[in-house]
Every structure is written in structure tokens, then in C-alpha cells.
Short mmCIF file of C-alpha atoms and ligand atoms in Angstrom, two decimals:
data_model
loop_
_atom_site.label_atom_id
_atom_site.label_comp_id
_atom_site.label_asym_id
_atom_site.label_seq_id
_atom_site.Cartn_x
_atom_site.Cartn_y
_atom_site.Cartn_z
CA UNK A 1 11.14 17.52 -34.61
CA UNK A 2 7.65 18.97 -34.01
CA UNK A 3 6.06 17.09 -31.49
CA UNK A 4 2.08 16.48 -31.40
CA UNK A 5 0.94 18.68 -28.50
CA UNK A 6 -1.41 15.58 -27.73
CA UNK A 7 -1.12 12.38 -25.79
CA UNK A 8 -0.93 9.13 -28.25
CA UNK A 9 -0.66 5.90 -27.83
CA UNK A 10 2.28 3.54 -29.00
CA UNK A 11 2.28 0.06 -30.49
CA UNK A 12 1.74 -2.83 -27.42
CA UNK A 13 4.92 -4.64 -27.28
CA UNK A 14 6.75 -7.19 -25.18
CA UNK A 15 9.01 -5.67 -21.73
CA UNK A 16 11.16 -8.42 -20.45
CA UNK A 17 9.82 -12.13 -19.92
CA UNK A 18 5.73 -12.34 -19.45
CA UNK A 19 5.19 -8.76 -19.56
CA UNK A 20 3.38 -6.46 -22.17
CA UNK A 21 3.89 -2.59 -22.07
CA UNK A 22 0.83 -0.42 -22.98
CA UNK A 23 3.21 2.53 -23.46
CA UNK A 24 1.64 6.20 -23.97
CA UNK A 25 3.50 9.68 -24.44
CA UNK A 26 2.26 12.45 -23.04
CA UNK A 27 3.79 15.96 -24.54
CA UNK A 28 4.71 18.26 -21.97
CA UNK A 29 5.14 22.03 -23.70
CA UNK A 30 9.05 23.23 -23.76
CA UNK A 31 10.24 19.94 -22.02
CA UNK A 32 10.13 17.23 -24.51
CA UNK A 33 7.42 14.59 -23.00
CA UNK A 34 6.57 11.86 -20.47
CA UNK A 35 6.31 8.10 -21.14
CA UNK A 36 3.01 7.00 -19.52
CA UNK A 37 2.95 2.98 -19.46
CA UNK A 38 0.49 0.60 -18.13
CA UNK A 39 1.51 -3.15 -18.16
CA UNK A 40 -0.08 -6.57 -18.59
CA UNK A 41 0.50 -10.09 -17.62
CA UNK A 42 -1.45 -12.66 -19.52
CA UNK A 43 -1.27 -15.41 -17.08
CA UNK A 44 -3.20 -17.79 -15.54
CA UNK A 45 -4.88 -14.59 -13.45
CA UNK A 46 -4.38 -11.84 -15.69
CA UNK A 47 -3.11 -8.45 -13.76
CA UNK A 48 -3.28 -4.83 -15.63
CA UNK A 49 -0.91 -2.70 -13.86
CA UNK A 50 -2.45 1.01 -13.93
CA UNK A 51 -4.75 2.25 -16.20
CA UNK A 52 -3.39 4.78 -18.40
CA UNK A 53 -4.58 8.19 -19.44
CA UNK A 54 -8.22 9.80 -19.33
CA UNK A 55 -7.76 11.44 -22.31
CA UNK A 56 -6.53 8.29 -23.99
CA UNK A 57 -9.66 6.30 -22.85
CA UNK A 58 -10.94 5.19 -26.36
CA UNK A 59 -7.50 4.46 -27.72
CA UNK A 60 -6.41 2.76 -24.27
CA UNK A 61 -9.42 0.43 -24.60
CA UNK A 62 -8.30 -0.77 -27.97
CA UNK A 63 -5.17 -1.61 -27.16
CA UNK A 64 -5.98 -3.64 -23.94
CA UNK A 65 -8.80 -5.13 -25.68
CA UNK A 66 -6.75 -6.50 -28.90
CA UNK A 67 -4.65 -8.17 -26.04
CA UNK A 68 -7.10 -9.77 -23.83
CA UNK A 69 -10.78 -10.36 -23.47
CA UNK A 70 -11.62 -8.07 -20.29
CA UNK A 71 -13.83 -10.13 -18.96
CA UNK A 72 -10.92 -12.89 -18.34
CA UNK A 73 -8.98 -9.86 -16.09
CA UNK A 74 -8.78 -10.81 -12.41
CA UNK A 75 -6.51 -7.55 -11.08
CA UNK A 76 -5.70 -4.08 -11.64
CA UNK A 77 -2.97 -3.38 -10.02
CA UNK A 78 -3.23 0.30 -8.97
CA UNK A 79 0.26 1.35 -8.08
CA UNK A 80 -0.97 5.20 -6.64
CA UNK A 81 -3.79 7.18 -7.13
CA UNK A 82 -2.07 10.19 -9.64
CA UNK A 83 -4.47 10.85 -12.90
CA UNK A 84 -1.66 9.29 -15.20
CA UNK A 85 -2.05 6.10 -13.42
CA UNK A 86 -5.86 5.47 -12.76
CA UNK A 87 -7.28 7.60 -15.56
CA UNK A 88 -9.41 4.70 -16.98
CA UNK A 89 -10.33 2.62 -14.17
CA UNK A 90 -13.59 3.51 -13.73
CA UNK A 91 -14.39 2.74 -17.36
CA UNK A 92 -12.38 -0.98 -16.94
CA UNK A 93 -14.47 -1.61 -13.78
CA UNK A 94 -17.16 -1.29 -15.69
CA UNK A 95 -16.00 -3.37 -18.69
CA UNK A 96 -14.10 -6.25 -16.59
CA UNK A 97 -16.73 -7.55 -14.09
CA UNK A 98 -14.39 -9.84 -12.82
CA UNK A 99 -11.47 -7.28 -11.80
CA UNK A 100 -10.53 -6.46 -8.15
CA UNK A 101 -8.55 -3.19 -7.91
CA UNK A 102 -4.96 -4.50 -5.95
CA UNK A 103 -4.21 -1.48 -3.34
CA UNK A 104 -3.74 -0.68 0.21
CA UNK A 105 -5.59 0.92 2.98
CA UNK A 106 -4.44 4.53 1.82
CA UNK A 107 -4.75 3.57 -2.04
CA UNK A 108 -8.43 2.15 -1.37
CA UNK A 109 -9.25 5.68 0.70
CA UNK A 110 -8.29 7.88 -2.00
CA UNK A 111 -10.30 5.93 -4.07
CA UNK A 112 -13.36 6.30 -2.70
CA UNK A 113 -12.55 9.99 -2.14
CA UNK A 114 -12.79 10.08 -6.22
CA UNK A 115 -15.85 8.66 -6.28
CA UNK A 116 -14.65 5.06 -7.26
CA UNK A 117 -16.01 1.78 -6.50
CA UNK A 118 -14.38 0.52 -3.35
CA UNK A 119 -16.17 -2.78 -3.08
CA UNK A 120 -13.82 -4.12 -5.71
CA UNK A 121 -10.53 -3.63 -4.01
CA UNK A 122 -8.31 -6.20 -2.88
CA UNK A 123 -6.54 -5.23 0.15
CA UNK A 124 -2.76 -5.41 0.51
CA UNK A 125 -2.08 -5.72 3.88
CA UNK A 126 1.21 -4.65 5.08
CA UNK A 127 3.84 -7.56 4.12
CA UNK A 128 0.97 -9.59 2.25
CA UNK A 129 1.50 -10.69 -1.55
CA UNK A 130 -0.22 -10.87 -4.65
CA UNK A 131 -0.21 -14.83 -5.64
CA UNK A 132 -0.98 -15.63 -9.46
CA UNK A 133 -0.53 -19.34 -9.08
CA UNK A 134 2.84 -19.12 -10.86
CA UNK A 135 4.47 -16.26 -8.90
CA UNK A 136 4.04 -13.85 -6.64
CA UNK A 137 4.19 -10.03 -6.99
CA UNK A 138 5.83 -8.87 -4.09
CA UNK A 139 5.00 -5.08 -2.91
CA UNK A 140 7.66 -2.81 -2.45
CA UNK A 141 7.99 1.08 -1.81
CA UNK A 142 10.09 2.32 -4.90
CA UNK A 143 13.09 4.58 -3.76
CA UNK A 144 11.54 7.52 -4.76
CA UNK A 145 7.68 8.75 -5.17
CA UNK A 146 5.10 11.45 -5.31
CA UNK A 147 2.05 9.59 -3.47
CA UNK A 148 2.40 7.75 -0.31
CA UNK A 149 0.22 5.19 -1.39
CA UNK A 150 2.64 3.72 -3.80
CA UNK A 151 2.95 -0.06 -4.44
CA UNK A 152 5.36 -0.85 -6.79
CA UNK A 153 6.27 -4.97 -6.57
CA UNK A 154 8.69 -7.45 -7.76
CA UNK A 155 7.78 -10.72 -9.81
CA UNK A 156 9.21 -13.39 -8.25
CA UNK A 157 9.40 -15.33 -11.84
CA UNK A 158 9.88 -12.87 -14.62
CA UNK A 159 12.38 -10.78 -11.91
CA UNK A 160 10.60 -7.84 -13.62
CA UNK A 161 10.42 -4.88 -11.00
CA UNK A 162 7.73 -2.10 -11.27
CA UNK A 163 9.27 0.67 -9.92
CA UNK A 164 6.13 3.08 -10.78
CA UNK A 165 7.43 6.72 -10.97
CA UNK A 166 10.78 5.94 -9.75
CA UNK A 167 13.46 6.30 -13.18
CA UNK A 168 10.90 8.29 -15.00
CA UNK A 169 12.32 11.23 -17.25
CA UNK A 170 11.46 13.61 -19.75
CA UNK A 171 12.62 12.43 -23.52
CA UNK A 172 12.67 14.43 -26.48
CA UNK A 173 10.46 12.17 -28.08
CA UNK A 174 8.96 8.45 -27.83
CA UNK A 175 11.50 5.66 -27.50
CA UNK A 176 11.30 1.66 -27.68
CA UNK A 177 13.41 0.68 -24.63
CA UNK A 178 15.96 2.72 -22.67
CA UNK A 179 18.52 1.28 -25.16
CA UNK A 180 17.76 3.44 -27.54
CA UNK A 181 18.23 6.71 -25.46
CA UNK A 182 21.82 8.38 -25.53
CA UNK A 183 23.15 8.47 -22.29
CA UNK A 184 23.48 11.84 -21.64
CA UNK A 185 19.74 12.83 -22.64
CA UNK A 186 18.72 9.51 -20.27
CA UNK A 187 20.74 10.77 -17.45
CA UNK A 188 19.61 14.76 -17.66
CA UNK A 189 15.72 13.41 -18.56
CA UNK A 190 15.91 11.27 -15.28
CA UNK A 191 17.22 14.02 -13.42
CA UNK A 192 15.11 16.52 -14.48
CA UNK A 193 11.37 14.50 -13.82
CA UNK A 194 12.83 13.53 -10.12
CA UNK A 195 13.41 16.90 -8.93
CA UNK A 196 10.26 17.90 -10.43
CA UNK A 197 7.76 14.75 -9.31
CA UNK A 198 10.04 14.28 -5.82
CA UNK A 199 11.53 17.50 -4.97
CA UNK A 200 11.95 15.82 -1.60
CA UNK A 201 14.96 13.88 -2.79
CA UNK A 202 16.93 17.94 -2.48
CA UNK A 203 16.81 17.31 0.81
CA UNK A 204 16.64 13.46 1.86
CA UNK A 205 18.82 11.76 3.74
CA UNK A 206 21.63 11.06 1.17
CA UNK A 207 22.42 7.73 3.30
CA UNK A 208 19.11 6.18 3.63
CA UNK A 209 18.27 6.85 0.04
CA UNK A 210 21.71 5.33 -1.25
CA UNK A 211 21.22 2.51 0.84
CA UNK A 212 17.62 1.81 -0.77
CA UNK A 213 19.29 1.65 -4.09
CA UNK A 214 21.57 -0.87 -3.00
CA UNK A 215 19.08 -2.98 -1.85
CA UNK A 216 17.37 -2.57 -5.15
CA UNK A 217 19.94 -3.46 -7.11
CA UNK A 218 20.32 -6.94 -4.60
CA UNK A 219 17.06 -7.45 -5.78
CA UNK A 220 18.94 -8.26 -9.05
CA UNK A 221 15.58 -7.22 -11.36
CA UNK A 222 16.05 -8.64 -14.77
CA UNK A 223 13.63 -5.98 -16.43
CA UNK A 224 12.85 -2.32 -15.06
CA UNK A 225 9.13 -1.54 -15.70
CA UNK A 226 8.45 2.23 -14.56
CA UNK A 227 5.64 3.93 -15.32
CA UNK A 228 7.23 6.98 -17.39
CA UNK A 229 10.17 5.17 -18.75
CA UNK A 230 10.45 3.03 -21.76
CA UNK A 231 11.23 -0.50 -20.86
CA UNK A 232 14.96 -1.28 -19.25
CA UNK A 233 16.30 -4.95 -20.11
CA UNK A 234 19.45 -6.52 -18.54
CA UNK A 235 19.43 -4.49 -14.54
CA UNK A 236 18.93 -2.25 -12.92
CA UNK A 237 22.42 -0.60 -12.20
CA UNK A 238 22.65 1.93 -14.76
CA UNK A 239 19.69 3.59 -13.65
CA UNK A 240 20.32 3.72 -9.69
CA UNK A 241 24.22 4.86 -10.57
CA UNK A 242 22.16 8.18 -12.36
CA UNK A 243 20.04 8.61 -9.40
CA UNK A 244 23.06 8.50 -6.79
CA UNK A 245 25.11 10.63 -8.84
CA UNK A 246 22.18 12.93 -8.87
CA UNK A 247 20.93 12.91 -5.09
CA UNK A 248 23.89 10.84 -2.77
CA UNK A 249 26.82 12.26 -4.15
CA UNK A 250 28.29 15.87 -4.71
CA UNK A 251 25.92 18.87 -4.64
CA UNK A 252 22.42 17.99 -5.24
CA UNK A 253 21.65 18.21 -9.28
CA UNK A 254 18.46 19.71 -8.55
CA UNK A 255 18.39 22.12 -5.56
CA UNK A 256 14.93 22.94 -4.30
CA UNK A 257 14.49 26.71 -3.79
CA UNK A 258 11.35 25.93 -2.53
CA UNK A 259 12.76 23.84 0.46
CA UNK A 260 12.51 25.75 3.82
CA UNK A 261 16.32 25.77 4.42
CA UNK A 262 16.50 27.60 0.58
CA UNK A 263 13.65 30.19 2.18
CA UNK A 264 14.96 31.14 5.24
CA UNK A 265 18.18 31.47 4.16
CA UNK A 266 17.11 33.82 1.42
CA UNK A 267 15.07 35.66 3.76
CA UNK A 268 18.11 35.65 6.40
FE1 FE2 B 301 2.21 9.86 -9.86
FE1 FE2 B 302 3.18 9.01 -12.85
#
């Protein structure tokens, strides 16, 4: 099939219990494409998680405003300051006067370097949680990531896990859910994307990575919300198994030719 070369917003839909996903699909020439998701919880204190692609500014704002009056938005959870997560933050801050940006010290510093208004930041100290009345968002660092300020979370009520860039997968076309993706397509897309987005996986401590994957399984999330994967219902074991098989067991699936050890070996 021919894929439109420009990013597109897809229809907003439910994402497990209590959450909505505002999905987009970003074509990557020669590699298929990547989901780029933001998430919304419309409770007493509405939370938007990430702000989409700047290239989709109008469409993203329209999708969000179809869900919520921006005057009611209280929190913008900023997973990290990569362009695919922070794309419409400035615009939303101007249109959502009560919203505060939830991030950590490094995230706030990077916002400042990008010329964003740090007066709107709600600084999440290490160990702190975001209390929303009927639930808390417990911050966690996902098993792999591409920016050190990365903040995922577990929603204590719905048990939705936001894994930020972890479990992202290149896909040949948009999909409504992980269940709709053929198993080998998901495996290949997830392994390839993890090697691109977190090349340090090739030299990471496999035992430590395996431990963090098992710890994630023990949290027993009901739904996995990834920035770069369609919503995954029904637990996390299938996803952690793919990561484990690729990076913790046997030869690394995506050995990094630019790893220092590999370069040193090539140079004798
Ligand atoms: Fe990222
Ligand atoms: Fe990302």
C-alpha cells in the first residue's frame, strides 16, 4: 500500500479504563511509520499526557478540543522534551490558562532552553506523585528511553501504565490496537525501533534490564500506553517478552556498529 508521506491525526478512541488516546501516525520513508500518541484523562483534574507533533498543530488542537474545554485542563504531563512529545506545548499553554506542566528538574531546564515558559511548571520532586483526587499518577522511569528526564507513570486506579518511548514499534500502517498487529510484524517493528531510539540497549547490562522488565510485570498494568505503539490491553507480558528476547537473551538483535567496543574491534 502507498503511505501518505505526511503525519496524520487518527480518530480519538478509548485507551483502557478512564483514558483516551489522541493518536497520530508519522510515516518514516523506507521504514513504514510510527505511532505518535498523546493521552487524555478527563477526571476532576483533567490531564493531558504529551502534546503531539507541531506539524499537526491545528488537527491536534481540534481533536483535543473535541474532548475537553481547554479552560478546564489542569495538568500537562510532559514525558520528556523530544520534539515528538512537546510539539504543541507552547500553543496549549497559551490556550489552557489553568494548565500546569508536570516535569522534573531536567525537564524544566530543557523547557527553559527551548524558550518555553517555566513559570507554568509543576516540579515533580523525586519520590513525589501527582495526586488527582480519585487516583495518583506514580512516576516511573521506563525500561528504556532516549532522554534522561523521561517520566512515565502508573495510574493507581485504572492501572494504566504510561511507558513513554518504551515498547514503540515501527509499523507498516496505522493500527487500532496492539491486538490488531500480526505477531512477527510487532516483534520486528519493536526490536528495530528500540535499536534506533535506544542504541545503548546493545551494551546495557542484560541482567539489570531483565530485572526492570520483571519489575514492570509485577506492577500488573491493565493497559500499556506507549508514545509510539497502539494501545495494548490485557497486560504487559507479551511486550516485555519481546524486549527480553531481543536484548537480554542470546546475541543482541540490534548490535550497535557504533558502540565503542565494536569500533575498537574494527580498528584492531
Ligand atoms: Fe523520545
Ligand atoms: Fe518519542
